[in-house]
Coordinates of C-alpha atoms in Angstrom, one line a residue:
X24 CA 107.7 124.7 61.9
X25 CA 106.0 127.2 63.8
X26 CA 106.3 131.2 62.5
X27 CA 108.4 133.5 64.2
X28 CA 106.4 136.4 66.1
X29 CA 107.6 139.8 67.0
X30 CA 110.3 141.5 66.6
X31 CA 114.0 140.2 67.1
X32 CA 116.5 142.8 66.7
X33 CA 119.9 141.6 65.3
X34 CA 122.2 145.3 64.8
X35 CA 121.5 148.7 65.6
X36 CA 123.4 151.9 64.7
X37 CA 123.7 153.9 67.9
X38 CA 126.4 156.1 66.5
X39 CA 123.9 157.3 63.8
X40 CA 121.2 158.5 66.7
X41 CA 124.7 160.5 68.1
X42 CA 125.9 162.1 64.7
X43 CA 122.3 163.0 63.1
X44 CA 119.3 164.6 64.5
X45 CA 116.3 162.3 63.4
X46 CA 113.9 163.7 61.2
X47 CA 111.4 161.0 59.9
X48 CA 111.8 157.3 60.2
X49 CA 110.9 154.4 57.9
X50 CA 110.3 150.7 58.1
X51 CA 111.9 148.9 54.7
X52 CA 111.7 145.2 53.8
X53 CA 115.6 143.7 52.4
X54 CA 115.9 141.9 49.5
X55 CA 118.7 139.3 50.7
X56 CA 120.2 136.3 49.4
X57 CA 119.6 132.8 51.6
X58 CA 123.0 132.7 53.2
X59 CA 122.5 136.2 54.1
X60 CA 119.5 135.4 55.7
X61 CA 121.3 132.5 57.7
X62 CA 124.2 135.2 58.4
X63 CA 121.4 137.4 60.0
X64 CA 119.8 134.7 62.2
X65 CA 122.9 133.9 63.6
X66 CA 122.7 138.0 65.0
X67 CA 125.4 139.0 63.0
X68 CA 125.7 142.2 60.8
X69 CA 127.1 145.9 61.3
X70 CA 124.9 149.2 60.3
X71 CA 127.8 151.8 61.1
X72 CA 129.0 152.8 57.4
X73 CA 125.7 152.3 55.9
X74 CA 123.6 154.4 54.1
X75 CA 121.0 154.4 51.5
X76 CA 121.3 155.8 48.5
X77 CA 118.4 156.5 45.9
X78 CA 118.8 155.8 42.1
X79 CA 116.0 156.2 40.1
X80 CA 113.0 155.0 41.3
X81 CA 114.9 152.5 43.8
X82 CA 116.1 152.6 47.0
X83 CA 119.4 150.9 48.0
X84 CA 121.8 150.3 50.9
X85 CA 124.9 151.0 50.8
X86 CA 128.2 149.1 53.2
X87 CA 126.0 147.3 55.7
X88 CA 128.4 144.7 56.7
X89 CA 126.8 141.4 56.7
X90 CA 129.2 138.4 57.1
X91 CA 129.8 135.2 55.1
X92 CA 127.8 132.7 56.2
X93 CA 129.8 130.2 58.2
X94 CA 128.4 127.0 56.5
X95 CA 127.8 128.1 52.9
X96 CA 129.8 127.4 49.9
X97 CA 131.0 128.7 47.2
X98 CA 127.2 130.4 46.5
X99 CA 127.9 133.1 49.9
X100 CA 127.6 136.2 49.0
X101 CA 130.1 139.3 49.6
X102 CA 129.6 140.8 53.0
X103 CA 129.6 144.8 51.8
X104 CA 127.2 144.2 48.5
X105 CA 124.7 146.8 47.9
X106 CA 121.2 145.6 48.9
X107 CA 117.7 146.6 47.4
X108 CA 115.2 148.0 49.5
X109 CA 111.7 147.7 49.5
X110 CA 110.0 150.6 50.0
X111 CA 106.5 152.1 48.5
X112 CA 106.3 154.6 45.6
X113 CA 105.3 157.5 47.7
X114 CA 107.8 156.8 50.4
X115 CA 110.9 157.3 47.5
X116 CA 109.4 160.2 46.3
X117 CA 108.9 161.6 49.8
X118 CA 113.0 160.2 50.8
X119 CA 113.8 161.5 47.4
X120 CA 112.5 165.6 47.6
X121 CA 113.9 165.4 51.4
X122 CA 117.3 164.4 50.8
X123 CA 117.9 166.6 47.8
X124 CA 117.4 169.7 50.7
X125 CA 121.7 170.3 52.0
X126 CA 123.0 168.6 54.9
X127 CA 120.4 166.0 55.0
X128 CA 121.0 162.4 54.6
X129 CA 119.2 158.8 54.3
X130 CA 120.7 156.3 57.4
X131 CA 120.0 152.5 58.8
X132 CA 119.3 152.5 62.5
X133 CA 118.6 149.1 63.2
X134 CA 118.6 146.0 61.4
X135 CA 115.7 142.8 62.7
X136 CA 113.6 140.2 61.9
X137 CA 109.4 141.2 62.4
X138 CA 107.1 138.1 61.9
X139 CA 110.1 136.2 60.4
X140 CA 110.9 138.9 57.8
X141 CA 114.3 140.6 57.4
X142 CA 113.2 144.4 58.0
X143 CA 115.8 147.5 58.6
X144 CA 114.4 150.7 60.0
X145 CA 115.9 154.0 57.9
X146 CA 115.7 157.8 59.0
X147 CA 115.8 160.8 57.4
X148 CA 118.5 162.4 58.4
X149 CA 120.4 166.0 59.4
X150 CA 124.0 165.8 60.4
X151 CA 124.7 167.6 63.6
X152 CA 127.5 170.0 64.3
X153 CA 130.2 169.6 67.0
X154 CA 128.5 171.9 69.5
X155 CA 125.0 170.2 68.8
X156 CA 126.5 166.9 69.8
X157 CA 128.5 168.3 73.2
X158 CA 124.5 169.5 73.9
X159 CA 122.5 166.4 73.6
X160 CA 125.5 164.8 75.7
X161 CA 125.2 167.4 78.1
X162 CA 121.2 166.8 78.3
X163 CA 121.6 163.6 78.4
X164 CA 123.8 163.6 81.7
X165 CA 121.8 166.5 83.4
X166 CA 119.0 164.1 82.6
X167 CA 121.0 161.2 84.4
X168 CA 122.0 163.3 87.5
X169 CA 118.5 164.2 88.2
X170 CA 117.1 161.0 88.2
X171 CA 119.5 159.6 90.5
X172 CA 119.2 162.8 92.7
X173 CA 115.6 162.1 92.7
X174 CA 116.0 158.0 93.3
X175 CA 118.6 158.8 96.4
X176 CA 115.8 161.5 97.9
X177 CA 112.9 158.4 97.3
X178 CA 115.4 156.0 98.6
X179 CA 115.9 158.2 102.1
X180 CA 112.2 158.5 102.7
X181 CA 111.7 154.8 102.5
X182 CA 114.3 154.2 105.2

């Protein structure tokens, strides 16, 4: 069987990029059971609740929804089960120092396979206020209406 290339992206948490301004991001291996694994490749899993927590010298996520698998037996695991991640020493330390600062939290963004490996990609975090959100939105949109204005003025001179 030939190896997977690449990346293929099975979940993504677009609420988190919406509720949290981004500080730093991370790329953290999974340590998953084989019917979790099988769950994935089907494209199946939710990020929205999760978060990581950090015990120790270990870094874990926390209520990533991941689905029984549909063929397994009585060995498939519990879809909401805490799940190690692998991260390097200096990376914990680093999560570790930065979290412990108030309002500032450890989050999945997106779940997917790279080279046939089960990867998620974490951020540290800072949750935004009501007024910070209704902001971004508003940039957002002003960002939107001035593209299309500029596509309609591009479109005219064509014609």
């Amino acid at each position: 069987m030939a190896k997977e290339k690449g990346r293929k992206l099975i979940a993504q948490n677009k609420k988190a990029r919406h509720d949290y301004l981004i500080i730093d991001t991370y790329e953290a291996g999974l340590v998953l059971t084989g019917t979790e694994v099988k769950s994935l490749r089907q494209g199946r899993a939710s990020l929205v609740d999760g978060f990581v927590q950090l015990d120790g010298n270990e870094a874990w996520l926390h209520n990533v929804h991941v689905p029984e698998y549909s063929q397994g037996t009585w060995t498939n695991h519990s879809a909401r089960r805490k799940r190690k991640l692998l991260l390097h020493r200096e990376e914990i330390d680093k999560l570790e120092s930065k979290s412990q600062e108030t309002g500032h939290t450890i989050v999945p963004l997106a779940l997917y396979f790279k080279d046939g490996r089960a990867k998620v990609e974490i951020a540290l975090a800072k949750g935004k206020k009501e007024y910070d959100k209704r902001q971004t939105l508003r940039e957002k949109q002003d960002r939107r209406e001035t593209e299309r204005a500029i596509s309609a003025v591009r479109r005219k001179q064509r014609a």
